[in-house]
Amino acid sequence: MKKLLISCLAFGIFLTGHSQKSGNRNRTAKSLFTDVTLTHLPYEDLQRLSMDAAIADLDLDGDNDILIANEHRPNILLINDGQGKFSNESASRIPQVNHDSEDIGIADFDLDGDPDIIIVSEDDQTNELYLNKGDGTFEDAGDRIPVTGTSNSVVVFDINKDGAVDIFIGNNGQNNLLINDGKGYFKDETEPRLGSFVDVTQDLTLGDIDNDGDQDLLIGNEDANRILINNGEGFFEDQSSNRLSYREEPEETREVDVADIDNDGDLDLLFGNVQAFVEDAPRQNRLLLNDGKGFFKDITGSNLPKDDNRCFGVAFLDIDGDGDEDIITGNTNGARFGGDSPFSVYLNDGKGKFTDVTGTILPESIKGRGFDIDFVDLNGDDKKDLFLSNRGSQDFLLLGN
C-alpha cells in the first residue's frame, strides 16, 4: 500500500499510522523482533509472487488482516485470529482470478462504512475494484474503473475534498486521476487535474512537501522523477525541474517515500533505486532534504551509506524505537532478479544521518527478494510488527517485542 503522510481515517482510508516511540539504540535483533513466520502464516502460501501487501481490518472484527497482490496468480487474503496468526481465506472472500497484480489501495470507496479494495495490474492491464459486502467478503466492481493501463502503482485519497476517496494510478504511459462520485463510481479527470505527460511510473506517493496543507504528488519513474504541486483543490502542476535535485546519470526509481528525517517539521524524500531496465542507472538510493518549502537538496553522499543493492522496496519507520525515522529496504540482487538478499537497515542519528546496521536489527535468516515492507501492530499488543513481502520467495512475519 502506498504512502500517505496524513491523517487518513477521516477520509475513509484504512491505514495504520506511526505510534509514539521510546527506547534506545542498543537493543539487539533478538530483543526487537521474534520471527513467527512458520507458526503464524499458512505455510502452503509462503511461496508466492508477492508484489505488495496492504494491511487493514478487512472483516471488521477489530484486528488487522493482510491482502497480498500476487503476480500472475489469484490475490491472497489472510485473516487474522486477533493474536497475529493468519489463515488463508482467499477462496471464500475475494474473487480468485489471475492478473499481473502489482499494487493495492484500500479505502471505503462507496461510503458504506467498510473497507474496499483497488488492485492495479501491469501486463494484462486490468484494474481490479472489489467492494466489501460488509463481512469481509468482496465482489467484483471493476466496471466502475473507466481506465486501463500498464499499471504499477496506486494511491488513494480524497483529493477534491468532497468526502469520497479518489484514486491515483501510476502507469507506463499517462498516469491517471479518477474522481469518486461518492457512491464508488469513478470519472477520469486526468487531463484537467494532472496534465498530459508520458512516464514509465513505478511508484506514487502523496505528502504535503511544501507545508501548505494539501497533498502533493511524488512520482518515481524509470529515468526522471517528478514532483507535482497541488493548488489546494486537487489540481496539480509539474514543478520537478525547480524542486528536485537531478543527477547526471539516469535514475531508475522503484519506490518513493517521505518522512521528516531531521525533525524540523517538513517531509524529506527517499528514492529507492535499481538497475533493471534503464542502462547505466546507478543502484545507489538517494536521500533529499527539504528546505521547508518543498525544494530538495541531495544529501546522499553525506547522510546515506553507499549501496549497490537493487532496491525494490523502501520504508521509513522507527524500527529501534528511539523517536526518529529509520529506513528498511527490500533488495533483489541476484541474476534475473533471483537469489535471496538481506533486507538493509539504516538507523537515524536523530538529525537525518543514517548508519548501515544490516545484520544486527533483523535476524540473519531474514533474506528474500524484498518488494514491500509493512510496519503495523498485527497481534494487538500495541507494538509494531513487520510483514515483509518477497517476490518469489518466502514472506516473513516478525512480531515486535
mmCIF file of C-alpha atoms in Angstrom:
data_model
loop_
_atom_site.group_PDB
_atom_site.id
_atom_site.type_symbol
_atom_site.label_atom_id
_atom_site.label_comp_id
_atom_site.label_asym_id
_atom_site.label_seq_id
_atom_site.Cartn_x
_atom_site.Cartn_y
_atom_site.Cartn_z
ATOM 1 C CA MET A 1 0.000 0.000 0.000
ATOM 2 C CA LYS A 2 1.451 3.349 -0.995
ATOM 3 C CA LYS A 3 2.421 6.035 1.483
ATOM 4 C CA LEU A 4 0.341 8.909 2.828
ATOM 5 C CA LEU A 5 1.855 11.211 5.448
ATOM 6 C CA ILE A 6 -1.548 12.456 6.583
ATOM 7 C CA SER A 7 -4.403 11.592 8.882
ATOM 8 C CA CYS A 8 -6.405 9.192 6.767
ATOM 9 C CA LEU A 9 -9.302 7.816 8.784
ATOM 10 C CA ALA A 10 -11.344 10.965 8.344
ATOM 11 C CA PHE A 11 -11.345 10.292 4.636
ATOM 12 C CA GLY A 12 -12.340 6.629 4.882
ATOM 13 C CA ILE A 13 -8.861 5.318 4.115
ATOM 14 C CA PHE A 14 -7.948 2.237 6.112
ATOM 15 C CA LEU A 15 -4.300 2.735 7.035
ATOM 16 C CA THR A 16 -2.278 2.466 10.222
ATOM 17 C CA GLY A 17 -0.097 5.350 11.351
ATOM 18 C CA HIS A 18 3.134 5.543 13.326
ATOM 19 C CA SER A 19 2.967 5.263 17.093
ATOM 20 C CA GLN A 20 4.843 7.334 19.629
ATOM 21 C CA LYS A 21 8.295 5.974 20.246
ATOM 22 C CA SER A 22 10.729 5.450 23.083
ATOM 23 C CA GLY A 23 13.709 3.271 23.769
ATOM 24 C CA ASN A 24 17.379 3.060 22.970
ATOM 25 C CA ARG A 25 19.578 2.265 20.024
ATOM 26 C CA ASN A 26 21.430 -0.680 21.569
ATOM 27 C CA ARG A 27 18.743 -3.336 21.567
ATOM 28 C CA THR A 28 19.594 -6.496 19.633
ATOM 29 C CA ALA A 29 17.750 -8.285 16.879
ATOM 30 C CA LYS A 30 16.713 -10.982 19.336
ATOM 31 C CA SER A 31 15.087 -8.462 21.671
ATOM 32 C CA LEU A 32 13.471 -6.332 18.972
ATOM 33 C CA PHE A 33 11.630 -8.981 16.939
ATOM 34 C CA THR A 34 10.599 -12.604 17.009
ATOM 35 C CA ASP A 35 10.321 -14.455 13.697
ATOM 36 C CA VAL A 36 6.950 -16.251 13.756
ATOM 37 C CA THR A 37 6.710 -16.910 10.036
ATOM 38 C CA LEU A 38 6.381 -20.686 10.278
ATOM 39 C CA THR A 39 3.927 -20.660 13.186
ATOM 40 C CA HIS A 40 1.737 -17.680 12.269
ATOM 41 C CA LEU A 41 1.500 -17.747 8.467
ATOM 42 C CA PRO A 42 -0.074 -20.615 6.499
ATOM 43 C CA TYR A 43 2.950 -22.487 5.221
ATOM 44 C CA GLU A 44 1.479 -23.520 1.887
ATOM 45 C CA ASP A 45 1.135 -19.851 0.992
ATOM 46 C CA LEU A 46 4.664 -18.750 1.826
ATOM 47 C CA GLN A 47 5.962 -19.344 -1.694
ATOM 48 C CA ARG A 48 4.258 -16.739 -3.823
ATOM 49 C CA LEU A 49 4.944 -13.803 -6.116
ATOM 50 C CA SER A 50 4.180 -11.059 -3.600
ATOM 51 C CA MET A 51 4.423 -7.630 -5.185
ATOM 52 C CA ASP A 52 2.693 -5.636 -2.468
ATOM 53 C CA ALA A 53 0.839 -6.149 0.802
ATOM 54 C CA ALA A 54 -1.879 -3.948 2.276
ATOM 55 C CA ILE A 55 -2.918 -4.263 5.905
ATOM 56 C CA ALA A 56 -6.336 -3.303 7.236
ATOM 57 C CA ASP A 57 -9.264 -4.704 9.220
ATOM 58 C CA LEU A 58 -10.982 -6.133 6.181
ATOM 59 C CA ASP A 59 -13.512 -8.286 8.047
ATOM 60 C CA LEU A 60 -14.328 -5.599 10.646
ATOM 61 C CA ASP A 61 -13.525 -7.761 13.680
ATOM 62 C CA GLY A 62 -11.068 -5.358 15.295
ATOM 63 C CA ASP A 63 -7.733 -6.712 14.077
ATOM 64 C CA ASN A 64 -5.582 -6.192 11.001
ATOM 65 C CA ASP A 65 -5.737 -8.619 8.077
ATOM 66 C CA ILE A 66 -3.284 -8.921 5.176
ATOM 67 C CA LEU A 67 -4.051 -8.643 1.462
ATOM 68 C CA ILE A 68 -1.294 -9.652 -0.962
ATOM 69 C CA ALA A 69 -1.027 -8.612 -4.610
ATOM 70 C CA ASN A 70 0.099 -11.887 -6.174
ATOM 71 C CA GLU A 71 1.727 -11.510 -9.580
ATOM 72 C CA HIS A 72 0.097 -13.608 -12.346
ATOM 73 C CA ARG A 73 -1.863 -15.570 -9.722
ATOM 74 C CA PRO A 74 -5.002 -15.045 -7.636
ATOM 75 C CA ASN A 75 -4.560 -12.497 -4.885
ATOM 76 C CA ILE A 76 -4.261 -13.731 -1.303
ATOM 77 C CA LEU A 77 -6.353 -12.633 1.684
ATOM 78 C CA LEU A 78 -5.012 -13.697 5.090
ATOM 79 C CA ILE A 79 -7.439 -13.348 8.014
ATOM 80 C CA ASN A 80 -6.099 -12.561 11.479
ATOM 81 C CA ASP A 81 -7.317 -14.516 14.521
ATOM 82 C CA GLY A 82 -6.656 -11.480 16.723
ATOM 83 C CA GLN A 83 -3.369 -12.866 18.041
ATOM 84 C CA GLY A 84 -1.375 -12.374 14.864
ATOM 85 C CA LYS A 85 -1.977 -15.853 13.441
ATOM 86 C CA PHE A 86 -3.314 -15.909 9.904
ATOM 87 C CA SER A 87 -5.399 -18.290 7.827
ATOM 88 C CA ASN A 88 -5.797 -18.220 4.071
ATOM 89 C CA GLU A 89 -9.450 -17.437 3.355
ATOM 90 C CA SER A 90 -8.880 -16.116 -0.158
ATOM 91 C CA ALA A 91 -11.143 -18.598 -1.923
ATOM 92 C CA SER A 92 -14.189 -17.722 0.162
ATOM 93 C CA ARG A 93 -13.643 -13.968 0.409
ATOM 94 C CA ILE A 94 -12.210 -12.465 -2.788
ATOM 95 C CA PRO A 95 -12.586 -13.410 -6.473
ATOM 96 C CA GLN A 96 -9.814 -15.810 -7.475
ATOM 97 C CA VAL A 97 -8.642 -14.666 -10.888
ATOM 98 C CA ASN A 98 -5.185 -14.446 -12.444
ATOM 99 C CA HIS A 99 -3.901 -10.931 -13.071
ATOM 100 C CA ASP A 100 -0.474 -9.339 -13.102
ATOM 101 C CA SER A 101 -1.300 -7.698 -9.775
ATOM 102 C CA GLU A 102 1.194 -5.050 -8.693
ATOM 103 C CA ASP A 103 -0.118 -2.627 -6.075
ATOM 104 C CA ILE A 104 -3.004 -2.200 -3.633
ATOM 105 C CA GLY A 105 -5.083 0.641 -2.209
ATOM 106 C CA ILE A 106 -7.717 0.200 0.495
ATOM 107 C CA ALA A 107 -10.459 2.706 1.330
ATOM 108 C CA ASP A 108 -14.229 2.948 1.818
ATOM 109 C CA PHE A 109 -14.940 3.932 -1.762
ATOM 110 C CA ASP A 110 -18.736 3.554 -1.647
ATOM 111 C CA LEU A 111 -19.105 5.195 1.790
ATOM 112 C CA ASP A 112 -20.957 2.296 3.382
ATOM 113 C CA GLY A 113 -18.626 2.001 6.375
ATOM 114 C CA ASP A 114 -16.371 -0.866 5.341
ATOM 115 C CA PRO A 115 -13.035 -1.075 3.505
ATOM 116 C CA ASP A 116 -12.966 -1.740 -0.234
ATOM 117 C CA ILE A 117 -10.015 -2.684 -2.441
ATOM 118 C CA ILE A 118 -8.347 -1.412 -5.607
ATOM 119 C CA ILE A 119 -5.549 -3.508 -7.162
ATOM 120 C CA VAL A 120 -3.749 -2.343 -10.305
ATOM 121 C CA SER A 121 -2.100 -4.708 -12.774
ATOM 122 C CA GLU A 122 0.720 -4.360 -15.243
ATOM 123 C CA ASP A 123 0.963 -6.789 -18.158
ATOM 124 C CA ASP A 124 -2.739 -7.647 -18.506
ATOM 125 C CA GLN A 125 -3.803 -4.004 -17.929
ATOM 126 C CA THR A 126 -6.634 -4.849 -15.547
ATOM 127 C CA ASN A 127 -7.632 -2.611 -12.646
ATOM 128 C CA GLU A 128 -9.444 -4.690 -10.031
ATOM 129 C CA LEU A 129 -12.030 -2.971 -7.821
ATOM 130 C CA TYR A 130 -13.564 -5.130 -5.092
ATOM 131 C CA LEU A 131 -16.386 -3.836 -2.889
ATOM 132 C CA ASN A 132 -16.817 -5.187 0.618
ATOM 133 C CA LYS A 133 -20.203 -6.742 1.339
ATOM 134 C CA GLY A 134 -19.851 -5.714 4.987
ATOM 135 C CA ASP A 135 -18.493 -9.019 6.270
ATOM 136 C CA GLY A 136 -15.041 -9.143 4.706
ATOM 137 C CA THR A 137 -16.170 -10.846 1.520
ATOM 138 C CA PHE A 138 -15.725 -8.939 -1.716
ATOM 139 C CA GLU A 139 -17.490 -8.651 -5.059
ATOM 140 C CA ASP A 140 -16.057 -7.525 -8.377
ATOM 141 C CA ALA A 141 -16.885 -3.947 -9.344
ATOM 142 C CA GLY A 142 -14.131 -3.442 -11.877
ATOM 143 C CA ASP A 143 -16.541 -1.977 -14.398
ATOM 144 C CA ARG A 144 -16.598 1.196 -12.267
ATOM 145 C CA ILE A 145 -12.980 1.972 -13.198
ATOM 146 C CA PRO A 146 -13.037 3.850 -16.538
ATOM 147 C CA VAL A 147 -9.358 3.472 -17.490
ATOM 148 C CA THR A 148 -6.930 0.700 -18.320
ATOM 149 C CA GLY A 149 -3.173 0.833 -18.459
ATOM 150 C CA THR A 150 0.116 -0.883 -17.836
ATOM 151 C CA SER A 151 -0.035 -0.011 -14.157
ATOM 152 C CA ASN A 152 2.471 -0.406 -11.334
ATOM 153 C CA SER A 153 1.233 1.879 -8.580
ATOM 154 C CA VAL A 154 -1.938 3.098 -6.921
ATOM 155 C CA VAL A 155 -2.569 5.566 -4.104
ATOM 156 C CA VAL A 156 -5.943 6.629 -2.684
ATOM 157 C CA PHE A 157 -7.049 9.879 -1.069
ATOM 158 C CA ASP A 158 -9.921 12.390 -1.122
ATOM 159 C CA ILE A 159 -8.084 14.847 -3.317
ATOM 160 C CA ASN A 160 -11.013 17.175 -4.137
ATOM 161 C CA LYS A 161 -12.261 17.365 -0.530
ATOM 162 C CA ASP A 162 -15.786 16.130 -1.189
ATOM 163 C CA GLY A 163 -15.698 13.314 1.379
ATOM 164 C CA ALA A 164 -15.162 10.497 -1.129
ATOM 165 C CA VAL A 165 -11.813 8.803 -1.684
ATOM 166 C CA ASP A 166 -10.302 9.207 -5.151
ATOM 167 C CA ILE A 167 -7.701 7.073 -6.962
ATOM 168 C CA PHE A 168 -4.308 7.869 -8.494
ATOM 169 C CA ILE A 169 -2.824 5.235 -10.829
ATOM 170 C CA GLY A 170 0.789 5.186 -11.993
ATOM 171 C CA ASN A 171 1.297 3.773 -15.492
ATOM 172 C CA ASN A 172 3.784 3.029 -18.177
ATOM 173 C CA GLY A 173 2.348 5.910 -20.180
ATOM 174 C CA GLN A 174 -0.081 8.560 -18.954
ATOM 175 C CA ASN A 175 -0.815 8.404 -15.225
ATOM 176 C CA ASN A 176 -4.459 8.699 -14.164
ATOM 177 C CA LEU A 177 -6.514 10.545 -11.564
ATOM 178 C CA LEU A 178 -10.007 9.149 -11.004
ATOM 179 C CA ILE A 179 -12.585 11.158 -9.068
ATOM 180 C CA ASN A 180 -15.160 9.339 -6.939
ATOM 181 C CA ASP A 181 -18.810 10.399 -7.259
ATOM 182 C CA GLY A 182 -19.456 9.441 -3.619
ATOM 183 C CA LYS A 183 -21.041 6.115 -4.471
ATOM 184 C CA GLY A 184 -17.924 4.301 -5.626
ATOM 185 C CA TYR A 185 -18.174 5.157 -9.308
ATOM 186 C CA PHE A 186 -15.210 6.935 -10.852
ATOM 187 C CA LYS A 187 -14.707 9.585 -13.513
ATOM 188 C CA ASP A 188 -11.423 10.074 -15.337
ATOM 189 C CA GLU A 189 -10.278 13.659 -14.650
ATOM 190 C CA THR A 190 -6.649 13.089 -15.565
ATOM 191 C CA GLU A 191 -6.294 15.785 -18.174
ATOM 192 C CA PRO A 192 -7.555 18.799 -16.210
ATOM 193 C CA ARG A 193 -6.057 17.728 -12.865
ATOM 194 C CA LEU A 194 -2.676 16.159 -13.766
ATOM 195 C CA GLY A 195 -1.950 17.368 -17.270
ATOM 196 C CA SER A 196 -0.501 15.267 -20.073
ATOM 197 C CA PHE A 197 2.886 13.630 -19.774
ATOM 198 C CA VAL A 198 4.195 10.159 -20.518
ATOM 199 C CA ASP A 199 6.413 8.342 -17.999
ATOM 200 C CA VAL A 200 7.314 4.812 -17.012
ATOM 201 C CA THR A 201 6.000 5.220 -13.481
ATOM 202 C CA GLN A 202 6.819 2.658 -10.808
ATOM 203 C CA ASP A 203 5.553 4.419 -7.680
ATOM 204 C CA LEU A 204 3.299 7.225 -6.472
ATOM 205 C CA THR A 205 3.382 8.864 -3.038
ATOM 206 C CA LEU A 206 1.337 11.679 -1.538
ATOM 207 C CA GLY A 207 2.728 14.141 1.010
ATOM 208 C CA ASP A 208 2.476 17.817 1.884
ATOM 209 C CA ILE A 209 6.015 18.675 0.893
ATOM 210 C CA ASP A 210 5.512 22.456 0.690
ATOM 211 C CA ASN A 211 3.689 22.728 4.038
ATOM 212 C CA ASP A 212 0.619 24.441 2.629
ATOM 213 C CA GLY A 213 -1.952 21.993 3.982
ATOM 214 C CA ASP A 214 -2.668 19.872 0.910
ATOM 215 C CA GLN A 215 -1.245 16.708 -0.566
ATOM 216 C CA ASP A 216 1.354 16.938 -3.314
ATOM 217 C CA LEU A 217 2.258 14.058 -5.628
ATOM 218 C CA LEU A 218 5.707 12.475 -5.880
ATOM 219 C CA ILE A 219 6.324 10.183 -8.845
ATOM 220 C CA GLY A 220 9.080 7.584 -9.066
ATOM 221 C CA ASN A 221 9.950 6.784 -12.671
ATOM 222 C CA GLU A 222 12.331 4.946 -14.884
ATOM 223 C CA ASP A 223 14.534 7.988 -15.615
ATOM 224 C CA ALA A 224 13.311 11.431 -14.491
ATOM 225 C CA ASN A 225 11.250 11.520 -11.298
ATOM 226 C CA ARG A 226 8.628 14.195 -10.778
ATOM 227 C CA ILE A 227 7.066 16.451 -8.158
ATOM 228 C CA LEU A 228 3.536 17.703 -8.838
ATOM 229 C CA ILE A 229 2.332 20.516 -6.580
ATOM 230 C CA ASN A 230 -1.313 20.662 -5.509
ATOM 231 C CA ASN A 231 -3.048 24.037 -5.820
ATOM 232 C CA GLY A 232 -5.268 23.163 -2.865
ATOM 233 C CA GLU A 233 -8.224 21.997 -4.944
ATOM 234 C CA GLY A 234 -6.779 18.784 -6.345
ATOM 235 C CA PHE A 235 -5.223 20.263 -9.481
ATOM 236 C CA PHE A 236 -1.504 19.664 -9.952
ATOM 237 C CA GLU A 237 1.410 21.468 -11.603
ATOM 238 C CA ASP A 238 4.671 19.784 -12.548
ATOM 239 C CA GLN A 239 7.390 21.725 -10.704
ATOM 240 C CA SER A 240 10.024 18.991 -10.815
ATOM 241 C CA SER A 241 12.782 20.978 -12.505
ATOM 242 C CA ASN A 242 12.692 23.687 -9.841
ATOM 243 C CA ARG A 243 12.233 21.493 -6.774
ATOM 244 C CA LEU A 244 14.181 18.281 -7.455
ATOM 245 C CA SER A 245 17.914 17.834 -7.488
ATOM 246 C CA TYR A 246 18.642 15.684 -10.519
ATOM 247 C CA ARG A 247 21.859 13.770 -11.050
ATOM 248 C CA GLU A 248 23.792 13.462 -14.274
ATOM 249 C CA GLU A 249 23.252 9.710 -14.619
ATOM 250 C CA PRO A 250 19.806 8.260 -15.372
ATOM 251 C CA GLU A 251 17.774 7.225 -12.339
ATOM 252 C CA GLU A 252 15.578 4.131 -12.178
ATOM 253 C CA THR A 253 13.399 4.536 -9.103
ATOM 254 C CA ARG A 254 11.159 1.723 -7.897
ATOM 255 C CA GLU A 255 9.766 3.355 -4.773
ATOM 256 C CA VAL A 256 9.442 6.812 -3.208
ATOM 257 C CA ASP A 257 8.929 7.503 0.489
ATOM 258 C CA VAL A 258 8.708 10.673 2.571
ATOM 259 C CA ALA A 259 9.351 11.380 6.250
ATOM 260 C CA ASP A 260 10.744 14.102 8.486
ATOM 261 C CA ILE A 261 14.218 12.627 8.956
ATOM 262 C CA ASP A 262 15.789 15.598 10.771
ATOM 263 C CA ASN A 263 12.837 16.606 12.984
ATOM 264 C CA ASP A 264 12.498 20.080 11.514
ATOM 265 C CA GLY A 265 8.806 19.809 10.668
ATOM 266 C CA ASP A 266 8.926 19.095 6.928
ATOM 267 C CA LEU A 267 8.930 15.983 4.772
ATOM 268 C CA ASP A 268 12.185 14.765 3.303
ATOM 269 C CA LEU A 269 12.490 12.356 0.406
ATOM 270 C CA LEU A 270 13.974 8.926 -0.298
ATOM 271 C CA PHE A 271 14.268 7.281 -3.722
ATOM 272 C CA GLY A 272 14.704 3.504 -3.734
ATOM 273 C CA ASN A 273 16.701 2.774 -6.882
ATOM 274 C CA VAL A 274 17.558 -0.202 -9.064
ATOM 275 C CA GLN A 275 19.315 -1.016 -12.285
ATOM 276 C CA ALA A 276 16.890 -3.252 -14.102
ATOM 277 C CA PHE A 277 15.599 -1.740 -17.326
ATOM 278 C CA VAL A 278 17.489 1.563 -17.582
ATOM 279 C CA GLU A 279 21.023 1.155 -18.868
ATOM 280 C CA ASP A 280 23.740 2.881 -16.797
ATOM 281 C CA ALA A 281 21.368 3.761 -13.948
ATOM 282 C CA PRO A 282 23.348 3.622 -10.672
ATOM 283 C CA ARG A 283 21.740 1.458 -8.000
ATOM 284 C CA GLN A 284 22.534 3.926 -5.229
ATOM 285 C CA ASN A 285 19.427 5.046 -3.324
ATOM 286 C CA ARG A 286 19.045 8.802 -2.917
ATOM 287 C CA LEU A 287 18.179 10.925 0.106
ATOM 288 C CA LEU A 288 16.986 14.506 -0.364
ATOM 289 C CA LEU A 289 16.475 17.152 2.319
ATOM 290 C CA ASN A 290 13.531 19.570 2.278
ATOM 291 C CA ASP A 291 14.268 23.272 2.832
ATOM 292 C CA GLY A 292 10.838 23.697 4.450
ATOM 293 C CA LYS A 293 9.150 24.928 1.289
ATOM 294 C CA GLY A 294 9.356 21.786 -0.818
ATOM 295 C CA PHE A 295 12.696 22.370 -2.516
ATOM 296 C CA PHE A 296 15.154 19.497 -2.143
ATOM 297 C CA LYS A 297 18.906 19.186 -1.721
ATOM 298 C CA ASP A 298 20.670 15.877 -2.387
ATOM 299 C CA ILE A 299 22.396 14.748 0.833
ATOM 300 C CA THR A 300 23.022 11.158 -0.248
ATOM 301 C CA GLY A 301 26.797 11.374 -0.137
ATOM 302 C CA SER A 302 26.946 12.755 3.396
ATOM 303 C CA ASN A 303 23.921 11.161 5.067
ATOM 304 C CA LEU A 304 23.113 7.813 3.419
ATOM 305 C CA PRO A 305 25.502 4.827 3.290
ATOM 306 C CA LYS A 306 26.739 3.708 -0.087
ATOM 307 C CA ASP A 307 24.951 0.702 -1.503
ATOM 308 C CA ASP A 308 24.953 -1.399 -4.627
ATOM 309 C CA ASN A 309 21.630 -3.103 -3.970
ATOM 310 C CA ARG A 310 18.845 -3.452 -6.466
ATOM 311 C CA CYS A 311 16.277 -1.882 -4.134
ATOM 312 C CA PHE A 312 12.630 -2.669 -4.918
ATOM 313 C CA GLY A 313 11.079 -1.523 -1.653
ATOM 314 C CA VAL A 314 11.817 1.246 0.841
ATOM 315 C CA ALA A 315 10.130 2.304 4.068
ATOM 316 C CA PHE A 316 10.677 4.918 6.724
ATOM 317 C CA LEU A 317 9.902 3.522 10.170
ATOM 318 C CA ASP A 318 11.159 3.856 13.732
ATOM 319 C CA ILE A 319 12.458 0.319 13.940
ATOM 320 C CA ASP A 320 14.615 0.851 17.045
ATOM 321 C CA GLY A 321 12.045 2.879 18.983
ATOM 322 C CA ASP A 322 14.186 5.943 19.644
ATOM 323 C CA GLY A 323 11.810 8.534 18.220
ATOM 324 C CA ASP A 324 13.237 9.136 14.745
ATOM 325 C CA GLU A 325 12.595 7.658 11.327
ATOM 326 C CA ASP A 326 14.906 4.838 10.257
ATOM 327 C CA ILE A 327 14.999 3.066 6.874
ATOM 328 C CA ILE A 328 14.483 -0.512 5.715
ATOM 329 C CA THR A 329 14.983 -1.511 2.096
ATOM 330 C CA GLY A 330 13.979 -4.712 0.325
ATOM 331 C CA ASN A 331 16.596 -5.880 -2.154
ATOM 332 C CA THR A 332 16.834 -8.306 -5.067
ATOM 333 C CA ASN A 333 20.436 -8.630 -6.109
ATOM 334 C CA GLY A 334 20.704 -11.986 -7.847
ATOM 335 C CA ALA A 335 20.844 -12.581 -11.584
ATOM 336 C CA ARG A 336 17.494 -12.081 -13.327
ATOM 337 C CA PHE A 337 16.050 -10.811 -10.009
ATOM 338 C CA GLY A 338 16.689 -14.159 -8.341
ATOM 339 C CA GLY A 339 18.593 -15.091 -5.213
ATOM 340 C CA ASP A 340 17.754 -14.145 -1.635
ATOM 341 C CA SER A 341 19.204 -10.888 -0.305
ATOM 342 C CA PRO A 342 19.146 -9.338 3.184
ATOM 343 C CA PHE A 343 16.767 -6.502 3.962
ATOM 344 C CA SER A 344 19.002 -3.483 4.570
ATOM 345 C CA VAL A 345 18.523 -1.488 7.780
ATOM 346 C CA TYR A 346 19.771 2.085 8.269
ATOM 347 C CA LEU A 347 19.469 3.775 11.673
ATOM 348 C CA ASN A 348 18.920 7.514 12.008
ATOM 349 C CA ASP A 349 21.097 9.534 14.420
ATOM 350 C CA GLY A 350 18.143 11.874 15.023
ATOM 351 C CA LYS A 351 19.479 14.509 12.656
ATOM 352 C CA GLY A 352 18.917 12.685 9.376
ATOM 353 C CA LYS A 353 22.247 10.882 9.091
ATOM 354 C CA PHE A 354 21.995 7.126 8.649
ATOM 355 C CA THR A 355 24.270 4.219 9.613
ATOM 356 C CA ASP A 356 24.123 0.779 7.977
ATOM 357 C CA VAL A 357 23.303 -1.814 10.664
ATOM 358 C CA THR A 358 22.143 -4.574 8.335
ATOM 359 C CA GLY A 359 22.505 -7.922 10.070
ATOM 360 C CA THR A 360 22.110 -6.561 13.603
ATOM 361 C CA ILE A 361 18.459 -5.438 13.789
ATOM 362 C CA LEU A 362 16.739 -8.224 11.853
ATOM 363 C CA PRO A 363 17.572 -11.903 12.341
ATOM 364 C CA GLU A 364 20.190 -13.166 9.890
ATOM 365 C CA SER A 365 17.672 -15.636 8.462
ATOM 366 C CA ILE A 366 15.524 -12.811 7.087
ATOM 367 C CA LYS A 367 16.576 -12.812 3.454
ATOM 368 C CA GLY A 368 14.430 -12.714 0.363
ATOM 369 C CA ARG A 369 13.544 -10.776 -2.749
ATOM 370 C CA GLY A 370 12.080 -7.820 -0.933
ATOM 371 C CA PHE A 371 9.320 -5.855 -2.619
ATOM 372 C CA ASP A 372 7.251 -4.402 0.225
ATOM 373 C CA ILE A 373 7.652 -3.553 3.917
ATOM 374 C CA ASP A 374 4.741 -3.067 6.335
ATOM 375 C CA PHE A 375 5.164 -1.920 9.946
ATOM 376 C CA VAL A 376 1.951 -2.214 11.960
ATOM 377 C CA ASP A 377 0.537 -3.945 15.046
ATOM 378 C CA LEU A 378 -0.777 -7.350 13.978
ATOM 379 C CA ASN A 379 -1.258 -9.162 17.303
ATOM 380 C CA GLY A 380 -2.959 -6.458 19.359
ATOM 381 C CA ASP A 381 -0.152 -5.742 21.846
ATOM 382 C CA ASP A 382 0.353 -2.111 20.743
ATOM 383 C CA LYS A 383 3.815 -2.925 19.383
ATOM 384 C CA LYS A 384 4.657 -2.584 15.703
ATOM 385 C CA ASP A 385 5.271 -5.818 13.801
ATOM 386 C CA LEU A 386 6.946 -6.361 10.430
ATOM 387 C CA PHE A 387 5.416 -8.064 7.416
ATOM 388 C CA LEU A 388 7.976 -8.399 4.633
ATOM 389 C CA SER A 389 6.761 -9.276 1.135
ATOM 390 C CA ASN A 390 9.068 -11.179 -1.191
ATOM 391 C CA ARG A 391 8.599 -11.780 -4.892
ATOM 392 C CA GLY A 392 9.056 -15.499 -5.488
ATOM 393 C CA SER A 393 10.478 -16.298 -2.069
ATOM 394 C CA GLN A 394 9.208 -16.601 1.476
ATOM 395 C CA ASP A 395 7.213 -13.781 3.026
ATOM 396 C CA PHE A 396 8.121 -13.060 6.673
ATOM 397 C CA LEU A 397 6.188 -12.098 9.789
ATOM 398 C CA LEU A 398 8.193 -10.666 12.683
ATOM 399 C CA LEU A 399 6.427 -9.720 15.918
ATOM 400 C CA GLY A 400 7.754 -6.726 17.824
ATOM 401 C CA ASN A 401 8.872 -7.315 21.408
#
